[in-house]
Amino acid sequence: ATLRPAPNRPVFKGLRLTAFLDADRYIKSAPRNRFVTSAVFEHPRVNLGVNYITATDQTSVRAPRVDSGGYSAWIQPRTKMGLEGVLRFDNVNPNKLRDARKKRSLMGVSYWLKTQGSAQVALFASIEKVNYDALLARANERRLAMSFLFTY
């Protein structure tokens, strides 16, 4: 469900609040549940949002139940010249029985080229860093990326 709390107010008409529930099962008596909430604000000069998820997984009746959760926050400033930035931070706990987190941060810039018709072309350069707490026993990650988007 998504709600626009103030659709007729000039500043707040871009605000959307969302809640989503997926109550499923891997097999009988083995839950696979997701509850996601989101608050997003869209404006011609900036988009920003916060997402929160809580999840329950039990892949079989003999497997232990695993509760997890986390949040993501991002901001995307825009210019009239076609330049956009993005800053994003994720903080996830894959198993709430252990205090071990996966933290991801991303910073990037994109440029939308001027095109004719319905075609869109964009270039995106980003730096991404993923840090794992010691209990997760994974090596930290670093990425530099250059992406290209073309739609028609």
PDB file of N, CA and C in Angstrom, residues 18-77:
ATOM      1  N   THR A  18       5.090   4.010   1.936  1.00  0.00           N
ATOM      2  CA  THR A  18       4.735   2.688   1.429  1.00  0.00           C
ATOM      3  C   THR A  18       4.978   1.636   2.495  1.00  0.00           C
ATOM      4  N   ALA A  19       4.089   0.646   2.535  1.00  0.00           N
ATOM      5  CA  ALA A  19       4.271  -0.536   3.384  1.00  0.00           C
ATOM      6  C   ALA A  19       3.921  -1.752   2.536  1.00  0.00           C
ATOM      7  N   PHE A  20       4.734  -2.810   2.658  1.00  0.00           N
ATOM      8  CA  PHE A  20       4.565  -4.018   1.862  1.00  0.00           C
ATOM      9  C   PHE A  20       4.809  -5.225   2.745  1.00  0.00           C
ATOM     10  N   LEU A  21       3.911  -6.192   2.689  1.00  0.00           N
ATOM     11  CA  LEU A  21       4.055  -7.422   3.456  1.00  0.00           C
ATOM     12  C   LEU A  21       3.962  -8.606   2.508  1.00  0.00           C
ATOM     13  N   ASP A  22       4.941  -9.495   2.594  1.00  0.00           N
ATOM     14  CA  ASP A  22       4.936 -10.757   1.848  1.00  0.00           C
ATOM     15  C   ASP A  22       5.064 -11.868   2.878  1.00  0.00           C
ATOM     16  N   ALA A  23       3.955 -12.541   3.169  1.00  0.00           N
ATOM     17  CA  ALA A  23       3.940 -13.649   4.128  1.00  0.00           C
ATOM     18  C   ALA A  23       3.847 -14.935   3.318  1.00  0.00           C
ATOM     19  N   ASP A  24       4.949 -15.655   3.247  1.00  0.00           N
ATOM     20  CA  ASP A  24       5.071 -16.821   2.377  1.00  0.00           C
ATOM     21  C   ASP A  24       5.683 -17.961   3.181  1.00  0.00           C
ATOM     22  N   ARG A  25       5.884 -19.089   2.526  1.00  0.00           N
ATOM     23  CA  ARG A  25       6.534 -20.236   3.176  1.00  0.00           C
ATOM     24  C   ARG A  25       7.431 -20.945   2.165  1.00  0.00           C
ATOM     25  N   TYR A  26       8.583 -21.410   2.649  1.00  0.00           N
ATOM     26  CA  TYR A  26       9.420 -22.279   1.827  1.00  0.00           C
ATOM     27  C   TYR A  26       8.703 -23.620   1.646  1.00  0.00           C
ATOM     28  N   ILE A  27       8.270 -24.166   2.772  1.00  0.00           N
ATOM     29  CA  ILE A  27       7.415 -25.355   2.829  1.00  0.00           C
ATOM     30  C   ILE A  27       6.500 -25.160   4.035  1.00  0.00           C
ATOM     31  N   LYS A  28       5.552 -26.058   4.231  1.00  0.00           N
ATOM     32  CA  LYS A  28       4.646 -25.929   5.368  1.00  0.00           C
ATOM     33  C   LYS A  28       5.447 -25.822   6.677  1.00  0.00           C
ATOM     34  N   SER A  29       5.098 -24.872   7.516  1.00  0.00           N
ATOM     35  CA  SER A  29       5.747 -24.609   8.812  1.00  0.00           C
ATOM     36  C   SER A  29       7.168 -24.072   8.691  1.00  0.00           C
ATOM     37  N   ALA A  30       7.535 -23.536   7.549  1.00  0.00           N
ATOM     38  CA  ALA A  30       8.857 -22.924   7.363  1.00  0.00           C
ATOM     39  C   ALA A  30       8.652 -21.543   6.716  1.00  0.00           C
ATOM     40  N   PRO A  31       8.562 -20.472   7.532  1.00  0.00           N
ATOM     41  CA  PRO A  31       8.172 -19.151   7.013  1.00  0.00           C
ATOM     42  C   PRO A  31       9.244 -18.471   6.163  1.00  0.00           C
ATOM     43  N   ARG A  32       8.753 -17.669   5.245  1.00  0.00           N
ATOM     44  CA  ARG A  32       9.568 -16.759   4.425  1.00  0.00           C
ATOM     45  C   ARG A  32       8.782 -15.452   4.361  1.00  0.00           C
ATOM     46  N   ASN A  33       9.021 -14.559   5.332  1.00  0.00           N
ATOM     47  CA  ASN A  33       8.235 -13.340   5.463  1.00  0.00           C
ATOM     48  C   ASN A  33       9.102 -12.104   5.243  1.00  0.00           C
ATOM     49  N   ARG A  34       8.509 -11.092   4.634  1.00  0.00           N
ATOM     50  CA  ARG A  34       9.168  -9.803   4.411  1.00  0.00           C
ATOM     51  C   ARG A  34       8.189  -8.690   4.742  1.00  0.00           C
ATOM     52  N   PHE A  35       8.642  -7.723   5.524  1.00  0.00           N
ATOM     53  CA  PHE A  35       7.858  -6.507   5.758  1.00  0.00           C
ATOM     54  C   PHE A  35       8.763  -5.331   5.435  1.00  0.00           C
ATOM     55  N   VAL A  36       8.346  -4.519   4.474  1.00  0.00           N
ATOM     56  CA  VAL A  36       9.145  -3.400   3.989  1.00  0.00           C
ATOM     57  C   VAL A  36       8.337  -2.115   4.159  1.00  0.00           C
ATOM     58  N   THR A  37       8.972  -1.098   4.711  1.00  0.00           N
ATOM     59  CA  THR A  37       8.372   0.226   4.768  1.00  0.00           C
ATOM     60  C   THR A  37       9.315   1.202   4.077  1.00  0.00           C
ATOM     61  N   SER A  38       8.716   2.243   3.524  1.00  0.00           N
ATOM     62  CA  SER A  38       9.507   3.188   2.747  1.00  0.00           C
ATOM     63  C   SER A  38       8.887   4.573   2.830  1.00  0.00           C
ATOM     64  N   ALA A  39       9.734   5.578   2.910  1.00  0.00           N
ATOM     65  CA  ALA A  39       9.319   6.976   2.796  1.00  0.00           C
ATOM     66  C   ALA A  39      10.194   7.595   1.711  1.00  0.00           C
ATOM     67  N   VAL A  40       9.566   8.120   0.674  1.00  0.00           N
ATOM     68  CA  VAL A  40      10.290   8.695  -0.459  1.00  0.00           C
ATOM     69  C   VAL A  40       9.744  10.093  -0.734  1.00  0.00           C
ATOM     70  N   PHE A  41      10.643  11.017  -1.005  1.00  0.00           N
ATOM     71  CA  PHE A  41      10.264  12.376  -1.385  1.00  0.00           C
ATOM     72  C   PHE A  41      10.866  12.670  -2.759  1.00  0.00           C
ATOM     73  N   GLU A  42      10.013  13.010  -3.713  1.00  0.00           N
ATOM     74  CA  GLU A  42      10.458  13.323  -5.076  1.00  0.00           C
ATOM     75  C   GLU A  42      10.204  14.796  -5.366  1.00  0.00           C
ATOM     76  N   HIS A  43      11.216  15.441  -5.928  1.00  0.00           N
ATOM     77  CA  HIS A  43      11.154  16.860  -6.269  1.00  0.00           C
ATOM     78  C   HIS A  43      12.016  17.050  -7.517  1.00  0.00           C
ATOM     79  N   PRO A  44      11.741  18.038  -8.349  1.00  0.00           N
ATOM     80  CA  PRO A  44      12.587  18.233  -9.540  1.00  0.00           C
ATOM     81  C   PRO A  44      14.074  18.434  -9.235  1.00  0.00           C
ATOM     82  N   ARG A  45      14.437  18.911  -8.043  1.00  0.00           N
ATOM     83  CA  ARG A  45      15.841  19.173  -7.723  1.00  0.00           C
ATOM     84  C   ARG A  45      16.468  18.142  -6.793  1.00  0.00           C
ATOM     85  N   VAL A  46      15.650  17.312  -6.120  1.00  0.00           N
ATOM     86  CA  VAL A  46      16.215  16.311  -5.212  1.00  0.00           C
ATOM     87  C   VAL A  46      15.196  15.199  -4.966  1.00  0.00           C
ATOM     88  N   ASN A  47      15.698  13.983  -4.929  1.00  0.00           N
ATOM     89  CA  ASN A  47      14.920  12.828  -4.480  1.00  0.00           C
ATOM     90  C   ASN A  47      15.638  12.270  -3.267  1.00  0.00           C
ATOM     91  N   LEU A  48      14.866  11.817  -2.271  1.00  0.00           N
ATOM     92  CA  LEU A  48      15.489  11.185  -1.120  1.00  0.00           C
ATOM     93  C   LEU A  48      14.533  10.157  -0.550  1.00  0.00           C
ATOM     94  N   GLY A  49      15.120   9.186   0.146  1.00  0.00           N
ATOM     95  CA  GLY A  49      14.282   8.133   0.684  1.00  0.00           C
ATOM     96  C   GLY A  49      14.949   7.350   1.789  1.00  0.00           C
ATOM     97  N   VAL A  50      14.098   6.663   2.542  1.00  0.00           N
ATOM     98  CA  VAL A  50      14.526   5.757   3.595  1.00  0.00           C
ATOM     99  C   VAL A  50      13.685   4.497   3.464  1.00  0.00           C
ATOM    100  N   ASN A  51      14.331   3.334   3.485  1.00  0.00           N
ATOM    101  CA  ASN A  51      13.644   2.044   3.428  1.00  0.00           C
ATOM    102  C   ASN A  51      14.042   1.238   4.654  1.00  0.00           C
ATOM    103  N   TYR A  52      13.094   0.457   5.180  1.00  0.00           N
ATOM    104  CA  TYR A  52      13.369  -0.423   6.305  1.00  0.00           C
ATOM    105  C   TYR A  52      12.766  -1.784   5.995  1.00  0.00           C
ATOM    106  N   ILE A  53      13.511  -2.856   6.259  1.00  0.00           N
ATOM    107  CA  ILE A  53      13.009  -4.209   6.035  1.00  0.00           C
ATOM    108  C   ILE A  53      13.253  -5.053   7.274  1.00  0.00           C
ATOM    109  N   THR A  54      12.295  -5.918   7.548  1.00  0.00           N
ATOM    110  CA  THR A  54      12.466  -6.966   8.539  1.00  0.00           C
ATOM    111  C   THR A  54      12.027  -8.260   7.866  1.00  0.00           C
ATOM    112  N   ALA A  55      12.776  -9.330   8.102  1.00  0.00           N
ATOM    113  CA  ALA A  55      12.522 -10.580   7.399  1.00  0.00           C
ATOM    114  C   ALA A  55      12.677 -11.767   8.338  1.00  0.00           C
ATOM    115  N   THR A  56      11.965 -12.844   7.998  1.00  0.00           N
ATOM    116  CA  THR A  56      12.064 -14.111   8.707  1.00  0.00           C
ATOM    117  C   THR A  56      12.217 -15.209   7.674  1.00  0.00           C
ATOM    118  N   ASP A  57      13.221 -16.063   7.860  1.00  0.00           N
ATOM    119  CA  ASP A  57      13.468 -17.180   6.946  1.00  0.00           C
ATOM    120  C   ASP A  57      13.701 -18.449   7.729  1.00  0.00           C
ATOM    121  N   GLN A  58      13.093 -19.519   7.250  1.00  0.00           N
ATOM    122  CA  GLN A  58      13.354 -20.862   7.775  1.00  0.00           C
ATOM    123  C   GLN A  58      13.218 -21.797   6.580  1.00  0.00           C
ATOM    124  N   THR A  59      14.329 -22.233   6.025  1.00  0.00           N
ATOM    125  CA  THR A  59      14.318 -22.964   4.753  1.00  0.00           C
ATOM    126  C   THR A  59      13.766 -24.375   4.851  1.00  0.00           C
ATOM    127  N   SER A  60      13.718 -24.936   6.057  1.00  0.00           N
ATOM    128  CA  SER A  60      13.088 -26.252   6.262  1.00  0.00           C
ATOM    129  C   SER A  60      12.648 -26.336   7.719  1.00  0.00           C
ATOM    130  N   VAL A  61      11.835 -27.334   8.043  1.00  0.00           N
ATOM    131  CA  VAL A  61      11.363 -27.454   9.432  1.00  0.00           C
ATOM    132  C   VAL A  61      12.506 -27.794  10.381  1.00  0.00           C
ATOM    133  N   ARG A  62      13.583 -28.365   9.878  1.00  0.00           N
ATOM    134  CA  ARG A  62      14.749 -28.690  10.709  1.00  0.00           C
ATOM    135  C   ARG A  62      15.758 -27.543  10.813  1.00  0.00           C
ATOM    136  N   ALA A  63      15.696 -26.615   9.876  1.00  0.00           N
ATOM    137  CA  ALA A  63      16.628 -25.476   9.884  1.00  0.00           C
ATOM    138  C   ALA A  63      16.182 -24.450  10.929  1.00  0.00           C
ATOM    139  N   PRO A  64      17.127 -23.733  11.510  1.00  0.00           N
ATOM    140  CA  PRO A  64      16.735 -22.705  12.481  1.00  0.00           C
ATOM    141  C   PRO A  64      16.054 -21.519  11.785  1.00  0.00           C
ATOM    142  N   ARG A  65      15.198 -20.881  12.509  1.00  0.00           N
ATOM    143  CA  ARG A  65      14.546 -19.660  12.016  1.00  0.00           C
ATOM    144  C   ARG A  65      15.539 -18.513  12.108  1.00  0.00           C
ATOM    145  N   VAL A  66      15.660 -17.726  11.045  1.00  0.00           N
ATOM    146  CA  VAL A  66      16.591 -16.597  11.005  1.00  0.00           C
ATOM    147  C   VAL A  66      15.795 -15.312  10.802  1.00  0.00           C
ATOM    148  N   ASP A  67      15.918 -14.410  11.768  1.00  0.00           N
ATOM    149  CA  ASP A  67      15.307 -13.088  11.660  1.00  0.00           C
ATOM    150  C   ASP A  67      16.395 -12.100  11.259  1.00  0.00           C
ATOM    151  N   SER A  68      16.085 -11.252  10.287  1.00  0.00           N
ATOM    152  CA  SER A  68      17.050 -10.271   9.804  1.00  0.00           C
ATOM    153  C   SER A  68      16.341  -8.938   9.602  1.00  0.00           C
ATOM    154  N   GLY A  69      17.134  -7.909   9.347  1.00  0.00           N
ATOM    155  CA  GLY A  69      16.546  -6.597   9.117  1.00  0.00           C
ATOM    156  C   GLY A  69      17.601  -5.571   8.810  1.00  0.00           C
ATOM    157  N   GLY A  70      17.137  -4.411   8.397  1.00  0.00           N
ATOM    158  CA  GLY A  70      18.072  -3.343   8.102  1.00  0.00           C
ATOM    159  C   GLY A  70      17.380  -2.150   7.467  1.00  0.00           C
ATOM    160  N   TYR A  71      18.185  -1.166   7.144  1.00  0.00           N
ATOM    161  CA  TYR A  71      17.639   0.038   6.522  1.00  0.00           C
ATOM    162  C   TYR A  71      18.577   0.553   5.439  1.00  0.00           C
ATOM    163  N   SER A  72      18.027   1.386   4.601  1.00  0.00           N
ATOM    164  CA  SER A  72      18.773   2.036   3.539  1.00  0.00           C
ATOM    165  C   SER A  72      18.302   3.482   3.467  1.00  0.00           C
ATOM    166  N   ALA A  73      19.230   4.407   3.318  1.00  0.00           N
ATOM    167  CA  ALA A  73      18.895   5.821   3.168  1.00  0.00           C
ATOM    168  C   ALA A  73      19.677   6.372   1.984  1.00  0.00           C
ATOM    169  N   TRP A  74      19.027   7.210   1.183  1.00  0.00           N
ATOM    170  CA  TRP A  74      19.697   7.750   0.005  1.00  0.00           C
ATOM    171  C   TRP A  74      19.174   9.141  -0.322  1.00  0.00           C
ATOM    172  N   ILE A  75      20.020   9.888  -1.034  1.00  0.00           N
ATOM    173  CA  ILE A  75      19.657  11.212  -1.532  1.00  0.00           C
ATOM    174  C   ILE A  75      20.225  11.355  -2.935  1.00  0.00           C
ATOM    175  N   GLN A  76      19.460  11.994  -3.798  1.00  0.00           N
ATOM    176  CA  GLN A  76      19.848  12.161  -5.199  1.00  0.00           C
ATOM    177  C   GLN A  76      19.587  13.613  -5.625  1.00  0.00           C
ATOM    178  N   PRO A  77      20.572  14.506  -5.440  1.00  0.00           N
ATOM    179  CA  PRO A  77      20.395  15.883  -5.907  1.00  0.00           C
ATOM    180  C   PRO A  77      20.512  15.957  -7.430  1.00  0.00           C
TER     181      PRO A  77
END
